[in-house]
Coordinates of C-alpha atoms in Angstrom, one line a residue:
Chain A
M1037 CA -5.6 -27.5 24.0
S1038 CA -8.9 -27.8 25.9
L1039 CA -12.0 -26.6 24.3
D1040 CA -13.3 -24.9 27.5
Y1041 CA -12.7 -21.5 25.9
L1042 CA -15.1 -22.4 23.1
W1043 CA -18.0 -23.3 25.5
T1044 CA -17.3 -20.0 27.3
G1045 CA -17.4 -18.4 23.8
F1046 CA -20.7 -19.9 22.9
A1047 CA -22.2 -18.7 26.2
V1048 CA -21.0 -15.2 25.2
A1049 CA -22.0 -15.3 21.5
L1050 CA -25.5 -16.7 22.2
Q1051 CA -26.4 -13.8 24.5
W1052 CA -29.3 -12.0 22.7
H1053 CA -27.4 -8.7 22.3
N1054 CA -24.4 -10.4 20.8
L1055 CA -26.7 -12.3 18.4
L1056 CA -28.1 -9.0 17.3
F1057 CA -24.6 -7.5 17.0
G1058 CA -23.6 -10.5 14.9
L1059 CA -26.6 -10.2 12.7
F1060 CA -26.0 -6.5 12.2
G1061 CA -22.3 -7.1 11.4
C1062 CA -23.3 -9.8 8.8
F1063 CA -25.8 -7.6 7.2
L1064 CA -23.5 -4.6 7.0
G1065 CA -20.7 -6.8 5.7
T1066 CA -22.9 -8.2 3.0
V1067 CA -23.8 -4.6 1.9
V1068 CA -20.2 -3.3 1.9
G1069 CA -19.0 -6.5 0.3
A1070 CA -21.5 -6.1 -2.6
L1071 CA -20.1 -2.7 -3.4
P1072 CA -16.9 -3.1 -5.4
A1073 CA -13.7 -2.0 -3.7
I1074 CA -15.4 -0.8 -0.5
G1075 CA -14.7 -4.1 1.3
P1076 CA -14.7 -5.1 4.9
I1077 CA -11.9 -2.7 6.0
N1078 CA -14.1 0.3 5.3
G1079 CA -17.0 -1.2 7.1
I1080 CA -14.8 -2.0 10.1
A1081 CA -13.1 1.4 10.0
L1082 CA -16.5 3.0 9.9
L1083 CA -17.8 1.1 12.9
L1084 CA -14.8 0.6 15.2
P1085 CA -14.6 4.2 16.5
L1086 CA -18.3 4.3 17.0
L1087 CA -18.4 1.0 19.0
Y1088 CA -15.5 2.0 21.1
T1089 CA -16.9 5.4 21.9
L1090 CA -20.3 3.9 22.8
G1091 CA -18.5 1.6 25.3
V1092 CA -19.5 -1.6 23.6
P1093 CA -17.6 -4.5 25.3
P1094 CA -14.6 -5.9 23.4
E1095 CA -16.2 -9.4 22.8
S1096 CA -19.3 -7.7 21.2
T1097 CA -17.1 -5.5 19.2
M1098 CA -15.1 -8.4 17.8
I1099 CA -18.4 -10.3 17.0
V1100 CA -19.6 -7.3 15.0
L1101 CA -16.3 -6.9 13.2
A1102 CA -16.0 -10.7 12.4
G1103 CA -19.6 -10.5 11.1
I1104 CA -18.6 -7.7 8.8
Y1105 CA -15.6 -9.6 7.6
Y1106 CA -17.5 -12.8 6.9
G1107 CA -20.5 -10.9 5.5
A1108 CA -18.3 -9.1 3.0
E1109 CA -16.9 -12.4 1.8
Y1110 CA -20.5 -13.4 1.1
G1111 CA -21.5 -10.0 -0.4
G1112 CA -18.5 -9.8 -2.7
R1113 CA -20.0 -12.4 -5.0
I1114 CA -23.2 -10.6 -5.7
S1115 CA -21.9 -8.0 -8.1
S1116 CA -19.4 -10.5 -9.4
I1117 CA -22.1 -13.0 -10.5
L1118 CA -24.8 -10.5 -11.6
L1119 CA -22.7 -7.7 -13.2
N1120 CA -19.2 -9.2 -13.8
V1121 CA -18.0 -6.5 -11.3
P1122 CA -16.0 -8.4 -8.6
G1123 CA -16.9 -7.0 -5.2
D1124 CA -13.4 -7.8 -3.8
A1125 CA -10.2 -9.5 -4.8
G1126 CA -11.4 -12.9 -3.7
A1127 CA -14.5 -12.7 -5.8
V1128 CA -12.7 -12.3 -9.2
M1129 CA -12.6 -16.1 -9.8
T1130 CA -16.3 -16.3 -8.8
A1131 CA -17.1 -14.2 -11.8
L1132 CA -15.5 -16.6 -14.3
D1133 CA -18.3 -19.1 -14.1
G1134 CA -20.8 -17.2 -12.0
Y1135 CA -21.4 -14.4 -14.6
P1136 CA -21.8 -16.9 -17.5
M1137 CA -24.4 -18.7 -15.3
A1138 CA -26.2 -15.4 -14.8
R1139 CA -26.1 -14.7 -18.6
E1140 CA -27.6 -18.2 -19.2
G1141 CA -30.6 -17.2 -17.0
R1142 CA -29.3 -19.1 -13.9
A1143 CA -28.5 -16.1 -11.8
A1144 CA -30.7 -17.1 -8.8
E1145 CA -29.1 -20.6 -8.9
A1146 CA -25.6 -19.2 -9.1
L1147 CA -26.2 -16.8 -6.1
A1148 CA -27.8 -19.5 -4.0
L1149 CA -25.0 -22.0 -4.8
S1150 CA -22.4 -19.5 -4.0
G1151 CA -24.1 -18.8 -0.7
I1152 CA -24.0 -22.6 0.1
A1153 CA -20.3 -22.8 -1.0
S1154 CA -19.5 -19.8 1.2
F1155 CA -21.2 -21.5 4.1
I1156 CA -19.3 -24.7 3.6
G1157 CA -16.0 -22.8 3.2
G1158 CA -16.7 -20.8 6.3
L1159 CA -17.7 -23.8 8.3
V1160 CA -14.7 -25.9 7.3
S1161 CA -12.4 -23.1 8.2
V1162 CA -13.9 -22.4 11.5
V1163 CA -13.8 -26.1 12.5
A1164 CA -10.2 -26.2 11.4
L1165 CA -9.5 -23.0 13.4
T1166 CA -11.1 -24.6 16.5
F1167 CA -9.3 -27.9 16.4
F1168 CA -6.1 -27.2 14.6
G1169 CA -5.6 -23.4 15.0
P1170 CA -2.3 -23.6 17.0
L1171 CA -1.0 -26.4 14.7
F1172 CA -1.6 -24.3 11.6
G1173 CA -0.1 -21.3 13.3
Q1174 CA 3.2 -23.3 13.6
L1175 CA 2.9 -24.2 9.9
A1176 CA 2.7 -20.5 9.0
V1177 CA 5.8 -19.9 11.1
G1178 CA 7.6 -22.5 9.0
F1179 CA 7.0 -20.6 5.8
G1180 CA 10.0 -18.6 4.8
P1181 CA 10.6 -16.8 1.5
A1182 CA 11.8 -20.1 -0.1
E1183 CA 8.6 -21.9 0.8
Y1184 CA 6.5 -19.0 -0.3
F1185 CA 8.3 -19.1 -3.7
V1186 CA 7.7 -22.8 -4.1
L1187 CA 4.1 -22.3 -3.1
M1188 CA 3.9 -19.8 -6.0
V1189 CA 5.5 -22.4 -8.3
F1190 CA 2.8 -24.8 -7.3
A1191 CA 0.2 -22.1 -8.0
F1192 CA 1.7 -21.6 -11.5
A1193 CA 1.7 -25.3 -12.0
T1194 CA -2.1 -25.3 -11.4
L1195 CA -2.3 -22.5 -13.9
T1196 CA -1.5 -25.0 -16.7
S1197 CA -5.1 -26.1 -16.3
M1198 CA -6.1 -22.7 -17.9
V1199 CA -4.4 -23.6 -21.1
G1200 CA -7.2 -24.0 -23.6
D1201 CA -7.3 -24.5 -27.3
Q1202 CA -5.1 -21.4 -27.8
P1203 CA -2.1 -22.2 -25.5
I1204 CA 0.1 -19.4 -26.9
K1205 CA -2.5 -16.7 -26.0
T1206 CA -3.0 -18.2 -22.5
L1207 CA 0.8 -18.0 -21.9
I1208 CA 0.9 -14.4 -23.3
A1209 CA -1.9 -13.4 -21.1
A1210 CA -0.2 -14.9 -18.0
T1211 CA 3.1 -13.2 -18.9
L1212 CA 1.3 -9.9 -19.4
G1213 CA -0.1 -10.3 -15.9
L1214 CA 3.4 -10.9 -14.6
V1215 CA 4.7 -7.9 -16.4
L1216 CA 2.0 -5.6 -15.0
A1217 CA 2.8 -6.9 -11.5
T1218 CA 6.4 -5.6 -11.8
V1219 CA 5.2 -2.0 -12.2
G1220 CA 6.0 0.3 -9.3
L1221 CA 8.5 0.6 -6.5
D1222 CA 10.7 -2.5 -6.1
P1223 CA 10.7 -3.1 -2.3
T1224 CA 14.0 -4.8 -2.2
S1225 CA 16.2 -2.2 -4.0
G1226 CA 14.0 0.9 -3.9
A1227 CA 14.1 1.1 -7.7
Y1228 CA 11.2 2.4 -9.7
R1229 CA 10.2 0.1 -12.5
F1230 CA 8.1 1.2 -15.5
T1231 CA 6.6 4.2 -13.6
F1232 CA 7.7 6.7 -16.2
G1233 CA 8.0 9.4 -13.5
E1234 CA 4.3 9.2 -12.7
P1235 CA 3.8 9.2 -8.8
E1236 CA 0.5 7.5 -9.2
L1237 CA 2.3 4.4 -10.5
H1238 CA 4.8 4.3 -7.6
D1239 CA 2.7 1.8 -5.7
G1240 CA 2.2 -0.2 -8.8
I1241 CA -1.1 -1.0 -10.6
E1242 CA -3.7 -1.7 -8.0
F1243 CA -5.5 -5.0 -8.2
I1244 CA -9.0 -3.5 -8.0
I1245 CA -8.2 -1.1 -10.9
L1246 CA -7.0 -3.9 -13.0
V1247 CA -10.0 -6.1 -12.3
I1248 CA -12.6 -3.5 -12.7
G1249 CA -11.1 -2.2 -15.9
L1250 CA -10.5 -5.7 -17.4
F1251 CA -13.9 -7.1 -16.4
S1252 CA -16.5 -4.4 -16.0
V1253 CA -15.4 -1.7 -18.5
S1254 CA -14.6 -4.2 -21.3
E1255 CA -17.9 -6.0 -20.5
V1256 CA -20.0 -2.9 -21.2
L1257 CA -18.3 -2.5 -24.6
M1258 CA -18.9 -6.2 -25.3
L1259 CA -22.6 -5.8 -24.3
L1260 CA -22.8 -2.8 -26.7
E1261 CA -21.8 -5.1 -29.5
R1262 CA -24.4 -7.6 -28.4
Q1263 CA -27.0 -5.0 -28.5
Y1264 CA -25.9 -3.8 -31.9
A1265 CA -26.2 -7.4 -33.2
G1266 CA -29.7 -7.7 -31.6
R1267 CA -28.6 -10.3 -29.1
L1268 CA -28.9 -8.2 -25.9
T1269 CA -32.2 -9.2 -24.5
L1270 CA -33.7 -9.1 -21.0
L1271 CA -32.4 -12.0 -19.0
S1272 CA -34.4 -14.5 -17.0
V1273 CA -33.1 -15.2 -13.5
G1274 CA -34.1 -18.9 -13.1
R1275 CA -36.0 -20.7 -10.4
G1276 CA -33.9 -20.0 -7.3
L1277 CA -32.3 -22.7 -5.3
P1278 CA -30.1 -25.2 -7.1
S1279 CA -31.3 -28.7 -7.4
L1280 CA -30.0 -31.3 -4.9
A1281 CA -28.1 -33.0 -7.8
T1282 CA -26.3 -29.8 -8.6
V1283 CA -25.3 -29.2 -4.9
R1284 CA -24.2 -32.8 -4.7
S1285 CA -22.0 -32.5 -7.8
C1286 CA -20.3 -29.5 -6.3
I1287 CA -19.7 -30.9 -2.8
G1288 CA -16.2 -32.2 -3.7
A1289 CA -15.3 -28.8 -5.3
M1290 CA -16.5 -27.0 -2.2
L1291 CA -14.5 -29.2 0.2
R1292 CA -11.4 -29.0 -1.9
G1293 CA -11.8 -25.3 -2.3
A1294 CA -12.3 -24.9 1.5
G1295 CA -9.2 -27.0 2.3
I1296 CA -7.0 -25.0 -0.1
G1297 CA -8.5 -21.7 1.0
F1298 CA -7.9 -22.4 4.7
V1299 CA -4.3 -23.4 4.3
I1300 CA -3.5 -20.5 2.0
G1301 CA -5.5 -18.1 4.3
V1302 CA -3.3 -19.1 7.2
L1303 CA -0.2 -17.9 5.5
P1304 CA 0.2 -14.1 6.1
G1305 CA 0.5 -12.1 2.9
T1306 CA -1.2 -14.4 0.5
G1307 CA -4.9 -13.9 1.1
A1308 CA -8.3 -14.7 -0.5
S1309 CA -7.2 -13.7 -4.1
V1310 CA -4.4 -16.3 -4.2
A1311 CA -6.6 -18.8 -2.4
S1312 CA -9.5 -18.5 -4.8
A1313 CA -7.2 -18.5 -7.8
V1314 CA -5.3 -21.7 -6.8
S1315 CA -8.6 -23.3 -5.9
Y1316 CA -10.2 -22.5 -9.3
T1317 CA -7.2 -23.7 -11.3
T1318 CA -6.9 -26.8 -9.2
E1319 CA -10.6 -27.6 -9.6
K1320 CA -10.4 -27.0 -13.3
R1321 CA -7.5 -29.4 -13.4
I1322 CA -9.4 -32.0 -11.5
S1323 CA -13.0 -31.7 -12.8
D1324 CA -13.1 -29.9 -16.1
R1325 CA -13.2 -33.0 -18.3
N1326 CA -15.6 -31.5 -20.9
G1327 CA -14.2 -28.0 -21.1
T1328 CA -17.2 -26.4 -19.4
F1329 CA -15.2 -24.3 -16.9
G1330 CA -15.5 -20.6 -17.7
K1331 CA -18.8 -21.2 -19.5
G1332 CA -21.0 -21.4 -16.5
D1333 CA -20.0 -24.6 -14.7
P1334 CA -21.4 -24.6 -11.1
R1335 CA -18.2 -26.3 -9.8
G1336 CA -16.1 -23.4 -11.2
L1337 CA -18.3 -21.1 -9.0
A1338 CA -18.4 -23.3 -5.9
A1339 CA -14.7 -24.0 -5.5
P1340 CA -13.3 -20.4 -5.5
E1341 CA -16.3 -19.2 -3.4
A1342 CA -15.6 -21.8 -0.7
A1343 CA -11.9 -21.0 -0.9
N1344 CA -12.6 -17.3 -0.5
N1345 CA -14.5 -17.8 2.7
A1346 CA -12.2 -20.4 4.1
A1347 CA -9.3 -18.1 3.5
A1348 CA -11.1 -15.5 5.6
G1349 CA -11.3 -18.0 8.4
G1350 CA -7.7 -19.1 7.9
A1351 CA -6.5 -15.5 8.3
F1352 CA -7.7 -15.6 11.9
V1353 CA -5.2 -18.4 12.8
P1354 CA -2.0 -16.3 12.8
M1355 CA -3.9 -13.4 14.3
L1356 CA -5.3 -15.3 17.2
T1357 CA -2.4 -17.8 17.8
L1358 CA 0.6 -15.6 17.0
G1359 CA -0.6 -12.1 17.0
V1360 CA 0.4 -11.7 13.3
P1361 CA -2.4 -10.5 11.0
G1362 CA -3.1 -12.8 8.0
S1363 CA -4.8 -10.2 5.9
G1364 CA -5.5 -6.4 5.8
T1365 CA -8.8 -6.8 7.5
T1366 CA -7.4 -9.0 10.3
A1367 CA -4.7 -6.3 10.8
V1368 CA -7.4 -3.8 11.5
M1369 CA -9.1 -6.3 13.8
L1370 CA -5.8 -6.8 15.6
G1371 CA -5.7 -3.0 16.0
A1372 CA -9.2 -3.3 17.5
L1373 CA -7.9 -5.8 20.1
L1374 CA -5.0 -3.6 21.0
L1375 CA -7.4 -0.6 21.3
Y1376 CA -9.1 -2.5 24.1
N1377 CA -5.7 -3.4 25.7
I1378 CA -5.9 -7.0 24.7
Q1379 CA -2.7 -8.7 23.5
P1380 CA -3.4 -11.5 21.0
G1381 CA -1.3 -14.6 21.0
P1382 CA -1.5 -18.1 22.4
Q1383 CA -2.3 -16.8 25.9
L1384 CA -5.5 -15.2 24.6
F1385 CA -7.3 -18.5 24.7
S1386 CA -6.5 -19.0 28.4
E1387 CA -6.5 -15.5 29.7
R1388 CA -9.4 -14.0 27.8
P1389 CA -11.5 -17.0 26.7
E1390 CA -14.6 -14.8 26.3
I1391 CA -12.8 -12.9 23.5
A1392 CA -11.1 -15.8 21.6
G1393 CA -14.0 -18.2 22.2
G1394 CA -16.7 -15.6 21.6
L1395 CA -15.1 -14.7 18.3
I1396 CA -14.8 -18.3 17.1
A1397 CA -18.3 -19.2 18.4
S1398 CA -19.6 -16.1 16.6
M1399 CA -18.1 -17.4 13.4
Y1400 CA -20.2 -20.6 13.7
I1401 CA -23.3 -18.6 14.4
G1402 CA -22.4 -15.9 11.8
N1403 CA -22.0 -18.4 9.0
L1404 CA -25.4 -19.9 9.7
L1405 CA -26.9 -16.4 10.0
L1406 CA -25.4 -15.5 6.7
L1407 CA -26.8 -18.5 4.9
I1408 CA -30.2 -17.9 6.4
L1409 CA -30.0 -14.2 5.5
N1410 CA -28.6 -14.8 2.0
L1411 CA -30.8 -17.6 0.6
P1412 CA -34.1 -15.7 0.9
L1413 CA -32.4 -12.5 -0.4
V1414 CA -31.4 -14.2 -3.6
Q1415 CA -34.7 -13.3 -5.3
L1416 CA -34.2 -9.7 -4.2
F1417 CA -30.6 -9.5 -5.5
V1418 CA -31.4 -11.0 -8.9
R1419 CA -34.0 -8.3 -9.6
M1420 CA -31.0 -6.2 -10.2
I1421 CA -30.3 -7.8 -13.6
L1422 CA -34.0 -7.6 -14.5
L1423 CA -33.6 -3.8 -14.7
P1424 CA -33.6 -2.4 -18.3
N1425 CA -30.2 -2.0 -19.9
W1426 CA -30.5 1.7 -19.9
I1427 CA -30.5 1.7 -16.1
L1428 CA -28.2 -1.4 -15.5
L1429 CA -25.3 -0.6 -17.7
P1430 CA -24.9 3.1 -16.8
G1431 CA -25.1 1.7 -13.2
V1432 CA -22.2 -0.7 -13.9
L1433 CA -20.0 2.2 -15.2
A1434 CA -21.0 4.4 -12.3
L1435 CA -20.1 1.6 -9.8
A1436 CA -16.8 1.2 -11.5
F1437 CA -16.0 4.9 -11.1
L1438 CA -17.2 4.9 -7.5
A1439 CA -15.2 1.8 -6.6
V1440 CA -12.0 3.2 -7.9
Y1441 CA -12.5 6.7 -6.6
S1442 CA -13.5 5.6 -3.1
A1443 CA -10.5 3.3 -2.9
Y1444 CA -7.8 5.7 -4.3
A1445 CA -9.4 9.2 -4.3
S1446 CA -7.8 9.9 -7.6
T1447 CA -9.3 10.7 -11.0
L1448 CA -6.1 9.5 -12.7
S1449 CA -7.0 6.1 -11.2
I1450 CA -10.3 6.3 -13.1
V1451 CA -8.6 7.1 -16.3
I1452 CA -6.2 4.2 -15.8
T1453 CA -9.2 1.9 -15.1
L1454 CA -10.9 3.0 -18.4
S1455 CA -7.6 2.5 -20.3
I1456 CA -7.2 -1.0 -18.9
G1457 CA -10.8 -1.6 -19.9
V1458 CA -10.0 -0.7 -23.5
F1459 CA -6.9 -3.0 -23.3
G1460 CA -9.1 -5.8 -21.9
Y1461 CA -11.6 -5.3 -24.7
V1462 CA -8.9 -5.5 -27.3
L1463 CA -7.5 -8.7 -25.7
R1464 CA -11.0 -10.2 -25.7
K1465 CA -11.5 -9.3 -29.4
L1466 CA -8.2 -11.0 -30.2
G1467 CA -9.4 -14.2 -28.6
F1468 CA -7.5 -13.9 -25.2
D1469 CA -8.9 -15.3 -22.0
L1470 CA -8.5 -12.7 -19.2
A1471 CA -8.3 -15.1 -16.3
P1472 CA -4.6 -16.1 -16.8
L1473 CA -3.7 -12.4 -16.9
I1474 CA -5.3 -11.9 -13.5
L1475 CA -3.6 -15.0 -12.1
G1476 CA -0.2 -13.9 -13.4
F1477 CA -0.8 -10.5 -11.8
V1478 CA -1.9 -12.0 -8.4
L1479 CA 0.9 -14.5 -8.2
G1480 CA 3.7 -12.5 -9.9
K1481 CA 4.4 -10.0 -7.1
V1482 CA 4.5 -12.6 -4.4
A1483 CA 6.6 -14.9 -6.5
E1484 CA 9.3 -12.4 -7.4
T1485 CA 9.6 -10.9 -3.9
N1486 CA 10.0 -14.3 -2.3
L1487 CA 12.4 -15.6 -5.0
R1488 CA 14.7 -12.6 -4.4
N1489 CA 14.3 -12.7 -0.6
A1490 CA 15.2 -16.4 -0.6
L1491 CA 18.2 -15.8 -2.8
A1492 CA 19.3 -12.9 -0.6
I1493 CA 19.2 -15.2 2.4
S1494 CA 21.1 -18.0 0.7
G1495 CA 23.6 -15.8 -1.0
G1496 CA 22.4 -16.9 -4.4
E1497 CA 22.4 -20.6 -3.6
L1498 CA 19.5 -22.4 -5.3
G1499 CA 19.6 -25.2 -2.7
I1500 CA 17.5 -23.1 -0.4
F1501 CA 14.4 -24.0 -2.5
F1502 CA 14.9 -27.6 -1.7
S1503 CA 16.1 -27.3 1.9
S1504 CA 12.9 -27.8 3.9
P1505 CA 10.3 -30.6 4.1
I1506 CA 7.5 -28.0 3.3
A1507 CA 9.3 -26.9 0.1
I1508 CA 9.9 -30.5 -1.0
V1509 CA 6.3 -31.4 -0.5
L1510 CA 5.2 -28.4 -2.5
W1511 CA 7.7 -29.3 -5.4
L1512 CA 6.2 -32.8 -5.4
L1513 CA 2.7 -31.4 -5.5
A1514 CA 3.6 -29.1 -8.4
A1515 CA 5.0 -32.0 -10.3
V1516 CA 1.9 -34.1 -9.6
V1517 CA -0.4 -31.2 -10.8
V1518 CA 1.5 -31.0 -14.1
V1519 CA 2.2 -34.7 -14.7
L1520 CA -0.8 -36.5 -13.4
P1521 CA -3.4 -35.1 -15.8
L1522 CA -1.0 -36.0 -18.7
V1523 CA -0.7 -39.6 -17.5
L1524 CA -4.5 -39.9 -16.9
R1525 CA -5.2 -38.4 -20.4
R1526 CA -2.8 -40.9 -22.0
R1527 CA -4.6 -43.7 -20.2
G1528 CA -8.0 -42.3 -21.3
V1529 CA -9.2 -41.4 -17.8
L1530 CA -9.4 -37.7 -18.8
S1531 CA -10.6 -36.5 -22.1
Chain B
M510 CA 0.6 -26.5 -35.8
G511 CA 1.9 -25.6 -39.2
K512 CA 2.0 -22.0 -40.4
D513 CA -1.4 -21.1 -41.7
L514 CA -0.8 -19.2 -44.9
R515 CA -4.5 -18.4 -45.4
V516 CA -4.5 -16.0 -42.4
P517 CA -4.3 -12.4 -43.7
F518 CA -1.3 -10.4 -42.6
S519 CA -3.6 -8.0 -40.6
A520 CA -4.3 -10.9 -38.2
R521 CA -0.6 -11.0 -37.5
V522 CA -0.2 -7.2 -36.8
P523 CA -1.1 -7.5 -33.1
A524 CA 1.7 -10.1 -32.7
L525 CA 4.1 -7.6 -34.3
V526 CA 2.9 -4.9 -31.9
L527 CA 3.4 -7.3 -29.0
F528 CA 6.9 -8.1 -30.2
L529 CA 7.8 -4.4 -30.4
F530 CA 6.3 -3.9 -26.9
A531 CA 8.5 -6.8 -25.6
V532 CA 11.6 -5.1 -27.1
A533 CA 10.7 -1.8 -25.5
L534 CA 10.1 -3.6 -22.2
A535 CA 13.5 -5.3 -22.4
V536 CA 15.2 -2.0 -23.1
E537 CA 13.3 -0.2 -20.3
A538 CA 14.1 -3.2 -17.9
A539 CA 17.8 -3.0 -18.7
R540 CA 17.7 0.7 -17.9
I541 CA 16.2 0.4 -14.5
E542 CA 18.4 2.4 -12.1
Y543 CA 19.2 1.4 -8.6
A544 CA 21.9 2.2 -6.0
F545 CA 22.1 -1.2 -4.3
S546 CA 20.2 -4.4 -4.0
S547 CA 20.3 -6.9 -1.2
D548 CA 19.6 -9.8 -3.4
P549 CA 21.8 -11.3 -6.2
L550 CA 19.1 -10.9 -8.9
G551 CA 18.4 -7.2 -8.5
P552 CA 15.3 -5.4 -9.9
R553 CA 16.2 -5.8 -13.6
A554 CA 16.4 -9.6 -14.0
F555 CA 12.8 -10.6 -13.5
P556 CA 11.2 -8.0 -15.8
F557 CA 14.0 -8.5 -18.4
G558 CA 13.3 -12.3 -18.3
L559 CA 9.6 -11.6 -18.8
A560 CA 10.3 -9.3 -21.7
V561 CA 12.4 -12.0 -23.4
L562 CA 9.7 -14.6 -22.8
L563 CA 7.0 -12.2 -24.1
G564 CA 9.1 -11.6 -27.2
G565 CA 9.4 -15.3 -27.9
L566 CA 5.7 -15.8 -27.4
A567 CA 4.9 -12.9 -29.7
V568 CA 7.0 -14.7 -32.4
A569 CA 5.0 -17.8 -31.8
W570 CA 1.7 -15.9 -32.0
F571 CA 2.9 -14.3 -35.3
V572 CA 3.4 -17.7 -36.8
W573 CA 0.2 -19.2 -35.4
P574 CA -2.3 -16.3 -35.0
G575 CA -5.3 -18.4 -34.0
R576 CA -8.9 -17.2 -33.8
A577 CA -10.0 -13.6 -33.3
E578 CA -13.3 -11.8 -33.4
P579 CA -14.0 -9.2 -36.1
W580 CA -13.4 -5.5 -35.1
P581 CA -16.4 -3.2 -34.8
R582 CA -17.2 -1.1 -37.9
G583 CA -19.6 1.6 -38.9
G584 CA -22.3 2.5 -36.4
L585 CA -21.1 0.1 -33.8
L586 CA -17.6 1.6 -34.0
L587 CA -19.1 5.1 -33.6
Q588 CA -21.2 4.0 -30.6
S589 CA -18.2 2.3 -28.9
V590 CA -16.0 5.4 -29.4
G591 CA -18.8 7.6 -28.2
L592 CA -19.2 5.5 -25.1
L593 CA -15.5 5.7 -24.3
A594 CA -15.3 9.4 -25.0
L595 CA -18.2 10.0 -22.6
A596 CA -16.5 7.9 -20.0
Y597 CA -13.2 9.7 -20.3
L598 CA -15.0 13.1 -20.3
A599 CA -16.8 12.0 -17.1
A600 CA -13.4 11.1 -15.5
W601 CA -12.1 14.5 -16.5
L602 CA -15.1 16.3 -15.1
F603 CA -15.2 14.1 -11.9
D604 CA -13.3 16.5 -9.6
R605 CA -13.7 19.6 -11.7
A606 CA -17.5 19.7 -12.1
G607 CA -18.1 17.3 -9.3
F608 CA -19.6 13.9 -8.9
L609 CA -23.2 14.8 -9.6
I610 CA -22.6 16.5 -12.9
A611 CA -20.0 14.0 -14.1
M612 CA -22.1 11.0 -13.2
G613 CA -25.4 12.5 -14.4
L614 CA -23.8 13.1 -17.8
L615 CA -22.2 9.7 -17.9
C616 CA -25.4 7.8 -17.0
T617 CA -27.6 9.9 -19.3
G618 CA -25.2 9.4 -22.2
V619 CA -24.7 5.7 -21.7
A620 CA -28.5 5.2 -21.3
L621 CA -29.0 6.9 -24.7
I622 CA -26.4 4.6 -26.3
F623 CA -28.3 1.7 -24.8
R624 CA -31.5 2.9 -26.6
A625 CA -33.3 4.7 -23.8
T626 CA -35.7 7.5 -24.8
L627 CA -34.6 11.0 -23.8
V628 CA -36.9 11.0 -20.7
Q629 CA -35.7 7.6 -19.6
A630 CA -32.1 8.6 -20.1
L631 CA -32.5 11.7 -18.0
L632 CA -34.3 9.7 -15.3
S633 CA -31.5 7.2 -15.3
G634 CA -28.8 9.9 -15.3
I635 CA -30.3 12.2 -12.6
G636 CA -31.7 9.4 -10.5
Q637 CA -28.4 7.3 -10.4
A638 CA -26.3 10.4 -9.7
L639 CA -28.4 11.3 -6.7
L640 CA -28.8 7.7 -5.5
W641 CA -25.1 6.9 -5.5
W642 CA -24.3 10.3 -3.9
L643 CA -26.7 9.7 -1.1
L644 CA -25.5 6.1 -0.6
F645 CA -21.8 6.9 -0.5
V646 CA -21.7 10.3 1.1
Y647 CA -24.4 9.8 3.7
G648 CA -24.7 6.0 4.0
L649 CA -21.0 5.0 3.9
R650 CA -19.5 8.4 4.8
I651 CA -17.2 8.2 1.8
P652 CA -16.6 11.8 0.5
L653 CA -17.2 12.4 -3.2
P654 CA -16.0 15.5 -5.1
V655 CA -18.4 18.5 -5.2
G656 CA -16.4 20.1 -7.9
R657 CA -13.4 22.4 -7.9
W658 CA -15.1 24.8 -10.3
F659 CA -17.8 25.5 -7.7
L660 CA -15.3 25.9 -4.9
G661 CA -13.5 28.7 -6.7
S662 CA -10.1 27.0 -6.8

């Protein structure tokens, strides 16, 4: 495919009013991303009718909306790192090493590093979208239920990296996550599972409720203990930008995260949460030789953050090339295109180059704008954790309430969140790591649905899981992920 | 990984609870009702398999309990329970008394638990309730409850 559409796109995106639209979208996205559970969909839903009514041209509208989408991926990390309250599903993994970095007095470094990782992830994905978009679109078409299931097997294989010095507890946590994922209406048979007649549970346990309960509510209880023991003191925030050596040590993690994030982002129905989870566990498998992941290792922050942003870019591939949305937000953006009577698909690049090209060009520019916008703002954001605990910690709980209520408009959801918080606190006291539980939950639903769909297609024949080249490659990758570290450890390459 | 006999039985109680939970889960999974299923596995097999796995892991945990942190006692226990009671109360009041009262109460109470003076706690409570209200209702156009009690329904 010729890149003429891209030059047309740059000519559109670099017009001063579109630059301003892009900047506005990036800023708004960062704000809505920083507020847990609000997310880009709300920002887009808020602005789309307004932009349409005001007669803003479609290319400018798409530039604003893409800015919100990208900005939210940047913003989601802020509350994750500073407060252990993930701003969105993709930012959960960021908290695993980002929050410990902040508690060590390296909040500014963590925020700046995550901004750089987001930039790298976003850049890699938009370059891949530019040059290989249609190719990856075809890859997405090749993924049936069997391939999705084997992809989940691969993801579970990377989960073995989470096994620490208490393997039984890690396995229990992952299994509990899988169990929680089975709650709700079974889409294949229409059966209600573990809902106990409660309509609020028919849709299952919502991810954001689980995450906010497990991380934020339980964290406030843990901090109360620290205060009681006299160990809760005001934090320092560090000097700001990470050193060149730190950035250099994270480049591999960022690039791997970006690659994984982009490929997973291309696949409809997987999304940033799976991308960042697989990226984190893969990176831990590759780089965590001294057991520093989960304790404030910059690579554990950089990999999922790059993956998170790359997945956002990857989600545009099926939307632009096939007219199939890759995520909830791109589904709303697809709706925005249809609102303007524009049909997405391969012909979009030739028939409306100013839309497809303008959108892709705005991603290049938006990424740069976000980096420029975010790095100086680091010192402003980190002041949040310099607030006294009597302001900060009530604020964390208030934010948890607001996030859950604004997403589900139900007080029972708040009660469920609090109860999950108590459950998370008990698990932490018993020596459990919460990350495998989250991973089990994220992967469980996709794994079961695709396992059963694949078996329905094959009439119960297991051969379907080995019937395509994609599935075979994924099986091999899963085997490598499990076996290679064992071999390397035996040879003394890994500790 | 030999069985550590020095570990007190109380450390094994959570494993016992988990085992009972796994049994209940298996029973509940076996009782899932459905009229038809388009796949050979059906909706029971996956959760039932997970229950069996969880039961096995609970047995392993009972034998090798591993490390755990001490539970809160005395004043800390009181404060933890107080904080949770306050949070549940705020959740109950959320749509009854409205966001402002529920959040004002929650933030004031939690600030007191985190050693604020009464004035500081009131400042934190009233200030945060108003700030979040303005941001969500007017900034983000996300409606928050004003309180059923005040609407007369």
